PDB file of C-alpha atoms in Angstrom:
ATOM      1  CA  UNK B   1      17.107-121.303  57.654  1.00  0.00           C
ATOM      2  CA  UNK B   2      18.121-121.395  61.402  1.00  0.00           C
ATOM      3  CA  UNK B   3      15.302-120.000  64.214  1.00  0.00           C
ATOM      4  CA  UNK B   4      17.503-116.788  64.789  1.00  0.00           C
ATOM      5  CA  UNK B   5      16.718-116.279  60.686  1.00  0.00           C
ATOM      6  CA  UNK B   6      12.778-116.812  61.381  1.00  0.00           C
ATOM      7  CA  UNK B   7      12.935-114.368  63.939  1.00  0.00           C
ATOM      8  CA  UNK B   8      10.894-111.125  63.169  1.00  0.00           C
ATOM      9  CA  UNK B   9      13.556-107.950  62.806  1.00  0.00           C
ATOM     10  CA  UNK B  10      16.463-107.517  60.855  1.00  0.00           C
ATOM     11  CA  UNK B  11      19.015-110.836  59.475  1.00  0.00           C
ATOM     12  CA  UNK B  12      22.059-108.420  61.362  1.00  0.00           C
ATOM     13  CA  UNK B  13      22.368-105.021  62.628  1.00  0.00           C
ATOM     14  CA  UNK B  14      25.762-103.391  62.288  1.00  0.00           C
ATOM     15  CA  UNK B  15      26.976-100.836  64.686  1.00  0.00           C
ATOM     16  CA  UNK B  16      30.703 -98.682  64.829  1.00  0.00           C
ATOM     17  CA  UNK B  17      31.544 -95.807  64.504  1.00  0.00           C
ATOM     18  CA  UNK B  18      32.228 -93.394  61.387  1.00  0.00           C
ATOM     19  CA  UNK B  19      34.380 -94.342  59.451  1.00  0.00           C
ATOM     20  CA  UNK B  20      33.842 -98.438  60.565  1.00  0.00           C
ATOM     21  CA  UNK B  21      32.025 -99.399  56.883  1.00  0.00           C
ATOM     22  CA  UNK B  22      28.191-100.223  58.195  1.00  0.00           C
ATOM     23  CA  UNK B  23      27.012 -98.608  55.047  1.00  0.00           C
ATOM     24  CA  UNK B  24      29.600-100.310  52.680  1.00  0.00           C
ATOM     25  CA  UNK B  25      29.612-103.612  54.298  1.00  0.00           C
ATOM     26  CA  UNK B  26      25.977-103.897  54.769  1.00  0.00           C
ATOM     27  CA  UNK B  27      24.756-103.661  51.431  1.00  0.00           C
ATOM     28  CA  UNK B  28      27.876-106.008  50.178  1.00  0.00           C
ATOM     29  CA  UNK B  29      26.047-108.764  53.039  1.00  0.00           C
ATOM     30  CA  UNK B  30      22.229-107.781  51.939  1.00  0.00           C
ATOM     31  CA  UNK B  31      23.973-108.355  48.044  1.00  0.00           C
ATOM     32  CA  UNK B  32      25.408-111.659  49.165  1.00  0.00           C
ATOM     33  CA  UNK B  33      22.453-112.795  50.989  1.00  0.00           C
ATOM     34  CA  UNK B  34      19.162-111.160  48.240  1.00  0.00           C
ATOM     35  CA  UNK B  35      18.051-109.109  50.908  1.00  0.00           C
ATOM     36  CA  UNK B  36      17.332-105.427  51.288  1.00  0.00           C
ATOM     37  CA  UNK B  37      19.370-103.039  53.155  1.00  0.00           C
ATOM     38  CA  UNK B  38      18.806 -99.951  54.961  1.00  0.00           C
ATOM     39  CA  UNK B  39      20.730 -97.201  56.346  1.00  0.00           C
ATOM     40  CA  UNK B  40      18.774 -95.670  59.789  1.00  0.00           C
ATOM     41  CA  UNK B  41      21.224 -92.140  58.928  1.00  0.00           C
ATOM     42  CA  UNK B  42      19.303 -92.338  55.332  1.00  0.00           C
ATOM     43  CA  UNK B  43      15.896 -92.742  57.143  1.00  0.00           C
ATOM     44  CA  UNK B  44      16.785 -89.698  59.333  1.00  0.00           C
ATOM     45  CA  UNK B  45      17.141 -87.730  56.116  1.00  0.00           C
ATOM     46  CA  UNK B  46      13.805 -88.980  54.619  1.00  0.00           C
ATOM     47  CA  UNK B  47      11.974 -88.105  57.447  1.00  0.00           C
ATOM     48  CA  UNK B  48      13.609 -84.913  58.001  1.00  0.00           C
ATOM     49  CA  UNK B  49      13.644 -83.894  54.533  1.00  0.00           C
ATOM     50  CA  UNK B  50      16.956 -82.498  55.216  1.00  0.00           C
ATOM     51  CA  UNK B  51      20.226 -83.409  55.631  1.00  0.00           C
ATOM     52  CA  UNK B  52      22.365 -84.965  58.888  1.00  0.00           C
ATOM     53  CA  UNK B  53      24.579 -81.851  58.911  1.00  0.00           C
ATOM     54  CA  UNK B  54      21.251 -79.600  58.657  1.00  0.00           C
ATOM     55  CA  UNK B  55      19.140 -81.017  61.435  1.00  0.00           C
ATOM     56  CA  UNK B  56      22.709 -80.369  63.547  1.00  0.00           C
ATOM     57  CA  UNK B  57      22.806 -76.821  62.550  1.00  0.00           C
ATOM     58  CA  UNK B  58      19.526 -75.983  62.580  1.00  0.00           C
ATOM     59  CA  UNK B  59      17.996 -77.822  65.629  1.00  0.00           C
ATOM     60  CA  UNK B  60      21.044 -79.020  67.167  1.00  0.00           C
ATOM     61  CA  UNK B  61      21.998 -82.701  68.561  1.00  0.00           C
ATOM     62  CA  UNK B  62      19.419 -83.587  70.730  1.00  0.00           C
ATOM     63  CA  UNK B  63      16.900 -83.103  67.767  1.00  0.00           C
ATOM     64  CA  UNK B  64      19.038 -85.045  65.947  1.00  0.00           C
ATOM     65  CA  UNK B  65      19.128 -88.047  68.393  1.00  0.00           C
ATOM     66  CA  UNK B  66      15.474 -88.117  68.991  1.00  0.00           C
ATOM     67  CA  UNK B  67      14.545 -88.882  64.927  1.00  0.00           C
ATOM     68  CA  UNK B  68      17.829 -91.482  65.084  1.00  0.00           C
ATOM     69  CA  UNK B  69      15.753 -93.109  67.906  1.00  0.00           C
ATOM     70  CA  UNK B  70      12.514 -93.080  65.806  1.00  0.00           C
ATOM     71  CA  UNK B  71      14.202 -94.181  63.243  1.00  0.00           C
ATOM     72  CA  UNK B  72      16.322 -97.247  64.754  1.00  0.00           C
ATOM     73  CA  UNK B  73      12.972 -98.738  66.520  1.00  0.00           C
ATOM     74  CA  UNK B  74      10.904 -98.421  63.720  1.00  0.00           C
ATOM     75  CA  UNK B  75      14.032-100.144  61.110  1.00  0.00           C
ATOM     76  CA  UNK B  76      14.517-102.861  63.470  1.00  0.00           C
ATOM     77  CA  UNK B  77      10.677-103.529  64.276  1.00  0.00           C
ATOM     78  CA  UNK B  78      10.081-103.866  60.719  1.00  0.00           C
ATOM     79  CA  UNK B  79      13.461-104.433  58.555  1.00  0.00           C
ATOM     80  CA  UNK B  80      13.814-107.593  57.072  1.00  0.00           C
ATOM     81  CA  UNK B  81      17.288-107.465  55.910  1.00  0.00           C
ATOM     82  CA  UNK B  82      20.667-105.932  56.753  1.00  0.00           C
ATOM     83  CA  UNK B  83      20.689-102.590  58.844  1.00  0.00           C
ATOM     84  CA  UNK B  84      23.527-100.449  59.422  1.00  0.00           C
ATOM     85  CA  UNK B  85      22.429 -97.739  62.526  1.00  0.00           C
ATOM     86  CA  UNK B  86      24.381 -94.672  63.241  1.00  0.00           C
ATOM     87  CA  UNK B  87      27.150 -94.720  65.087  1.00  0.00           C
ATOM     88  CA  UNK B  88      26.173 -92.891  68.062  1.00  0.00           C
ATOM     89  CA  UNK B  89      22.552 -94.409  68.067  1.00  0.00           C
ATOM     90  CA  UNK B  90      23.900 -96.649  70.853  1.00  0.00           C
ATOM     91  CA  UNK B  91      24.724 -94.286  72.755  1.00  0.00           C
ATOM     92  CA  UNK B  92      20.889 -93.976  73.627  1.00  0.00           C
ATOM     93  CA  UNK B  93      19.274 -96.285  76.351  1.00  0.00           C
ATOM     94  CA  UNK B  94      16.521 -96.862  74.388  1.00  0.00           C
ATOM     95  CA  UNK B  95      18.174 -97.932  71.486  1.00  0.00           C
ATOM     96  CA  UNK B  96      19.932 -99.871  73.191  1.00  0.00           C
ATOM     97  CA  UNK B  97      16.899-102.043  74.759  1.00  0.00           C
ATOM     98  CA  UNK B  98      15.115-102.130  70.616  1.00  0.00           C
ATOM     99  CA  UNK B  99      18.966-103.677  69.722  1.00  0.00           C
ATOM    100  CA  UNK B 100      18.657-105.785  72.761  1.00  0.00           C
ATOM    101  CA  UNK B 101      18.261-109.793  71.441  1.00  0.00           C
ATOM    102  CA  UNK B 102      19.025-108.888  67.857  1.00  0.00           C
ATOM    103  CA  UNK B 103      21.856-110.084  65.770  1.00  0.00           C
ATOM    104  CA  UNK B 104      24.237-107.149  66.807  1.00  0.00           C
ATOM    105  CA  UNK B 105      27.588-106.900  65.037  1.00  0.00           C
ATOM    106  CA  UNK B 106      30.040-104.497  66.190  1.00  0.00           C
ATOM    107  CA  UNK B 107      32.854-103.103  63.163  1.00  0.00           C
ATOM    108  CA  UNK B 108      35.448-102.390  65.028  1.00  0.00           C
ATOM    109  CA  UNK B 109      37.977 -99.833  63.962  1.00  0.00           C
ATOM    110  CA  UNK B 110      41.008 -98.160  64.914  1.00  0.00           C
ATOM    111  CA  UNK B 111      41.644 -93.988  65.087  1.00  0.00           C
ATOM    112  CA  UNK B 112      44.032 -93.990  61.996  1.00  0.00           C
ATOM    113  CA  UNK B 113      41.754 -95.970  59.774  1.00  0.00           C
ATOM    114  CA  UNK B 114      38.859 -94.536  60.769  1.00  0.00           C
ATOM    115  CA  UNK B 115      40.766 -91.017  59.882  1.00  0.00           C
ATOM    116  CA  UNK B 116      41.313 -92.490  56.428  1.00  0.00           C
ATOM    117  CA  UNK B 117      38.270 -93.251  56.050  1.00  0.00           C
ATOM    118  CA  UNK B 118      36.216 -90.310  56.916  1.00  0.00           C
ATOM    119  CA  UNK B 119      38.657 -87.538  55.637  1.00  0.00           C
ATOM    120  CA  UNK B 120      38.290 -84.347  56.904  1.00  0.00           C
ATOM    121  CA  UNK B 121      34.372 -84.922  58.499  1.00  0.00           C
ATOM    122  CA  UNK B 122      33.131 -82.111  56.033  1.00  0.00           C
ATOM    123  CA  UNK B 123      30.240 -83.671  56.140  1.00  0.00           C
ATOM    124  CA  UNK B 124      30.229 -85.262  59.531  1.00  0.00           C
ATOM    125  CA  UNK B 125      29.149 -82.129  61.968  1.00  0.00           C
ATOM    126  CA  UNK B 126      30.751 -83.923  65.671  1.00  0.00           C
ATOM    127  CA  UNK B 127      33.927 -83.851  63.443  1.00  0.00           C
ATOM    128  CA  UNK B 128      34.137 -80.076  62.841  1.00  0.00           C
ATOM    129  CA  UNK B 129      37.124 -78.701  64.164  1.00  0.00           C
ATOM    130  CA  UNK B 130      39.927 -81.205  65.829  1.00  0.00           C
ATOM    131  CA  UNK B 131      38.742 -84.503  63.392  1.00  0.00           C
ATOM    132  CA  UNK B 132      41.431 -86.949  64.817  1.00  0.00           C
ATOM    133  CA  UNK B 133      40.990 -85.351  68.357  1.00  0.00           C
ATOM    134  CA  UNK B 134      37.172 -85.709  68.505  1.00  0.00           C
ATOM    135  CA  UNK B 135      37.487 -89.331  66.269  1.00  0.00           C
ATOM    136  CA  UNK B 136      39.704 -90.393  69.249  1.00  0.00           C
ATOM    137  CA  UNK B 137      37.214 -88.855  71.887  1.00  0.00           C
ATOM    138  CA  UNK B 138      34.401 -90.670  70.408  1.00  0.00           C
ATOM    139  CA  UNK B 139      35.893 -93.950  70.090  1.00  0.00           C
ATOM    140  CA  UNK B 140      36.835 -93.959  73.686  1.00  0.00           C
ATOM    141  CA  UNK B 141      33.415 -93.196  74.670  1.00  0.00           C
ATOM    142  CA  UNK B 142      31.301 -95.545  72.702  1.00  0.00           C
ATOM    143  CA  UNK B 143      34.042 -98.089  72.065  1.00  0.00           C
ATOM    144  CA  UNK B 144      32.518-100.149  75.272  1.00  0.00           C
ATOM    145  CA  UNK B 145      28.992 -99.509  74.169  1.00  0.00           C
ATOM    146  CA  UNK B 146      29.267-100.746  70.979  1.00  0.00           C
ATOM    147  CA  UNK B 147      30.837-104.432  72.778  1.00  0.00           C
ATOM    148  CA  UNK B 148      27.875-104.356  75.052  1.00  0.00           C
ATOM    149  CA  UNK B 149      25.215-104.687  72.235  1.00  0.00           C
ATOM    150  CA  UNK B 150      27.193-106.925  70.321  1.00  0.00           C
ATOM    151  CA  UNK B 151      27.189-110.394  70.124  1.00  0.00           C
ATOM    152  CA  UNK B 152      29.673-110.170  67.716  1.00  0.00           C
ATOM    153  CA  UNK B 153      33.084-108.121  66.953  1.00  0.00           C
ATOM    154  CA  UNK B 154      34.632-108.098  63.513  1.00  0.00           C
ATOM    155  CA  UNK B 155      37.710-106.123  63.417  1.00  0.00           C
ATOM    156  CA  UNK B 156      38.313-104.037  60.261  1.00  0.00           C
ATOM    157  CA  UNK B 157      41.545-102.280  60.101  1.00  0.00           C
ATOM    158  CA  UNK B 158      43.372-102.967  57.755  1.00  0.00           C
ATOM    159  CA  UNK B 159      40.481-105.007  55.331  1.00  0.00           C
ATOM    160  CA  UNK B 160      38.531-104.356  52.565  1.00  0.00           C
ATOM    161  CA  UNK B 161      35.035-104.170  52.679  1.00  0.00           C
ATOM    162  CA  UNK B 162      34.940-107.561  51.557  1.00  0.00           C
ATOM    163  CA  UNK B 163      37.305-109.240  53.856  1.00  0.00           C
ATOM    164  CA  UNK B 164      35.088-107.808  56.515  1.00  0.00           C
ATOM    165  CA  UNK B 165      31.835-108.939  54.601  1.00  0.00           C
ATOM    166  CA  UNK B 166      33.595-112.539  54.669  1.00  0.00           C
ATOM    167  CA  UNK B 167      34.066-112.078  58.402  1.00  0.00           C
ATOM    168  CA  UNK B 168      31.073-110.741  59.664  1.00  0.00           C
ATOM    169  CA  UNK B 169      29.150-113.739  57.593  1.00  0.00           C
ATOM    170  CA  UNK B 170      31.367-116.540  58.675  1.00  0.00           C
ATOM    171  CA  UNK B 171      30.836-115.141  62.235  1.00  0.00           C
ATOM    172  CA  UNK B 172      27.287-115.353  61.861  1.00  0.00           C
ATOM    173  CA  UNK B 173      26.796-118.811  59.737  1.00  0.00           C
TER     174      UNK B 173
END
């Protein structure tokens, strides 16, 4: 074990956007390496009792962004294992400072694959409407954020989730 695995806080925290694989690729990693994983989305939803697209609906965004805060500083203060976070978490100073010093990994991915990926947002409520327009929009936006709290990028167009598994762990090791 190196000092960085010692280190209270999750083994690596993946960021993207929708569509990048955090959920998929994390619990391959936390498989690989016999460690939990956790979803800060899914935490959202326990804490909620409701559903992502719900909260949206029923108390809008900001709501929304508030219990993803909660949820990230609490996951990373006491997460021992791989996390996946939203994707527009970063977007939020604060989770951005929580992140700060952590084993951040960024999943970068491109508009058409993240498309493919996500299908027609149904389910995703900042995709309702223009999907590829608003997909594009976001990506633009966070795209820089997301390389500010990494300390690592794996690119995943164009890989299976286990390419990028191999990636993210050989950029880690």
């Amino acid at each position: 074990m190196t000092d960085d695995d010692a280190r209270p806080g999750p083994r690596v925290v993946l960021v993207g956007p929708m569509g990048a694989g955090k959920s998929t690729v994390g619990r391959l990693l936390a498989q690989r390496w016999d460690l939990p994983f956790r979803d800060t989305d899914d935490d959202v939803e326990q804490a909620a009792g409701r559903t992502i697209s719900d909260i949206f609906v029923d108390d809008g965004e900001e709501t929304f962004r508030s219990l993803e805060r909660v949820a990230v500083a609490q996951a990373v203060a006491e997460h021992p294992g791989v996390l996946a976070v939203g994707g527009g978490a970063v977007m939020a100073e604060e989770t951005r400072a929580v992140l700060a010093g952590h084993r951040v990994v960024f999943l970068r991915v491109g508009l058409s694959d993240a498309a493919a990926r996500v299908g027609l947002g149904a389910s995703r409520p900042l995709l309702l409407g223009n999907v590829r327009g608003t997909m594009k929009a976001l990506l633009d936006q966070r795209t820089p954020v997301y390389e500010s709290v990494a300390v690592v990028v794996v690119d995943t167009d164009g890989r299976t989730p286990d390419e990028v598994a191999d990636a993210v762990a050989e950029a880690l090791s």
